[in-house]
Amino acid sequence: MEKSGNHHANESSETHDHKSEDHENKQHSDESEQKLHSSTPDSESSEQSLVQVMEAVDDFIKALSSEKDPLTEIPPAVESFPETVDSLVSKMESSGLGRDETEDSVFIDAVNRISKSVMRLRELKLDSTPVSSWLNRASSVQHRAVSLLDEEFRHLLDRSREEKKKNINDGNNSDHNNSSTNDSDRCVLQDHEEEEEESFPDFPPESISTLKKIAGAMISAGYEAECCMSYEMSRRHAFKEELSEVGFEGINVEDVQRIGWESLEGEIASWISIVRRCSTVLFPGELSLCNAVFPDQDHASIRKRLFTGLVSAVTIRFLDFSGAVVLTKRSSEKLFKFLDMYETLRDLIPAVEQSDSDLIQEIKLAQTRLGEAAVTIFGELEKSIKSDNGRTPVPSGAVHPLTRYTMNYLKYACEYKETLDQVFQHYESNQTDNKPEPETKPKQQQREDDEEYKVSAFARQMIRVMELLDANLEIKSKLYRDPSLRYIFLMNNGRYILQKIKGSIEIRDLMGQSWTRKRSTELRQYHKSYQRETWGKVLQCMNQEGLQVNGKVSKPVLKERFKIFNTMFDEIHKTQSTWIVSDEQMQSELRVSISALVIPAYRSFFGRYKQHLDSGKQTDKYVKYQPEDIESFIDDLFDGNPTSMARKRN
């Protein structure tokens, strides 16, 4: 070691020619490598010798940091350290990092020490020729070592991607060779693929450990920019390949305004799938990897910068697409896709919260625009109800198409009730901020005790839609000339609305119990109004008043009463058997209530006064129905399918 140090001192004093210096470094490298092997006949003694050199270098670094006399020469134990490290670089160039953790640690520890020595000596700016010579040699070796680290860093980062490609290709070949795989096997394969996705990016623990050490060594050596560039380039390529596999390249922002809605729906579905995968798998995986490779507290800014750079480029493209979709023509069928996109962006925010705040604000802005579009689209439903002013009544008093469309639309909308409540709450907040205080306060005071006012923002919108629908149906009911049919129409539509509400927990919770009770009460009123309008006059025919003259039953009056009943009942049966009550329970309830009202009255009237008519043909002429016939014909009502009475009696 001393001989080697004297040789360097002499060489430095004689010449500073570049060629001579290169030859000198090469010679010392060879000598150091020979000494390393010749003086250490086995690995144990080699490790011991290297440890001693490391300890000497540590002492050297401490000495440089202390306030002593300026350094004029390099300690003998440290003199050959650049050549020792150079030998380790040569060895690592052959074997590569990531294969033996112990060797990796020794090499990286050596690089860290030579880097600290070089950086400290540069800070001191010493004029000593021996020190300058050693610094030149150490700097050259450091650069070579860091270049190797950079290369190995990129190689380790890329290896995972290359192995994944190989596994995918092997899997494809295996699938091809086993094309007769049954369904259960395919399920196992699918589960396996899902497990692989959850572990993205797929780095073994030993690779993570090596990457962390390399990154720390490069940053400590002053090569932070190079380290970050290698990391970012490799992860960008990996990310691009991941997204290409799921069809991200197929989403074309420029075509959004030109393609039809059906095609755009497919693009939106792909967008949602990709963004959700980024939220649940890719972005968290990238953050986890970044935290693992750059774990030190001093590296927080590096982690944030790298993670932001990786996710922002992709996220901005996501936002460009959502922005283009928002600008398309609004229509009611687009509401649910817009809400899906709104929820997708909302779920994306937690996955990027470790990134730059500007990116999060961009996502929230795009989300707000989707929410505003959803409010506008939902408002189109209100407009469509108001503008539906057709003058042709629905045949047979059946459920109106507007009722079916509105209730089904609300049913699907309620599947997004939390999202819609968030959207409308934000909208109402903006509206309140933009209005003078006096305009909103009276309304609040008027409804502060109203249950409907205390519910969610979306519930208030639902109630408003229902009020509009009720008002529209009331107008449409007046298109029927027959008052009885008007009530059947209101009952049909009211029952349909009530059943939809009862059949959906979401709608029922939103509308509240008081609203549901009110709707049930209205239905009972329609029922009573129908009975009064239809069967009130029929019951009057069986009234005993006016039947007796001078204490005796007047046959002409009795005959007229039976004739009127027959005529009225015939007309009701003929007409109302064509009417439709689609709800089976309500149909049954109507028939039962009619039977309970009419049959006892007719049986009593029939039993009391039939004997006052002459027997034979005259009786059959006036008494057309037996009591049991009445019950049978009532069962024909509201089927929408007229039945001939004569044919039925036969």
Coordinates of C-alpha atoms in Angstrom, one line a residue, residues 56 110 115 121 136 165 191 216 256 281 297 299 326 336 360 363 370 385 463 567 571 578 583:
A56 CA -10.0 3.7 7.6
A110 CA -18.0 1.6 -0.8
S115 CA -18.8 9.9 -2.7
L121 CA -12.6 17.3 -0.5
N136 CA -9.1 13.1 -9.5
K165 CA -44.5 -9.5 -20.5
D191 CA -58.9 -15.0 -9.9
G216 CA -29.8 6.6 -1.7
V256 CA -66.1 12.8 -28.7
V281 CA -54.5 -0.5 -8.5
Q297 CA -37.7 11.8 5.3
H299 CA -36.7 12.5 0.1
V326 CA -69.5 17.5 -20.7
F336 CA -76.4 8.0 -15.5
I360 CA -56.3 17.6 -7.2
I363 CA -59.8 16.8 -10.8
L370 CA -69.9 16.9 -14.5
I385 CA -93.2 16.8 -17.5
I463 CA -90.6 15.9 -4.3
T567 CA -130.2 -0.6 -18.2
E571 CA -124.2 0.0 -19.5
T578 CA -113.1 -2.5 -21.3
D583 CA -102.6 -3.7 -10.7

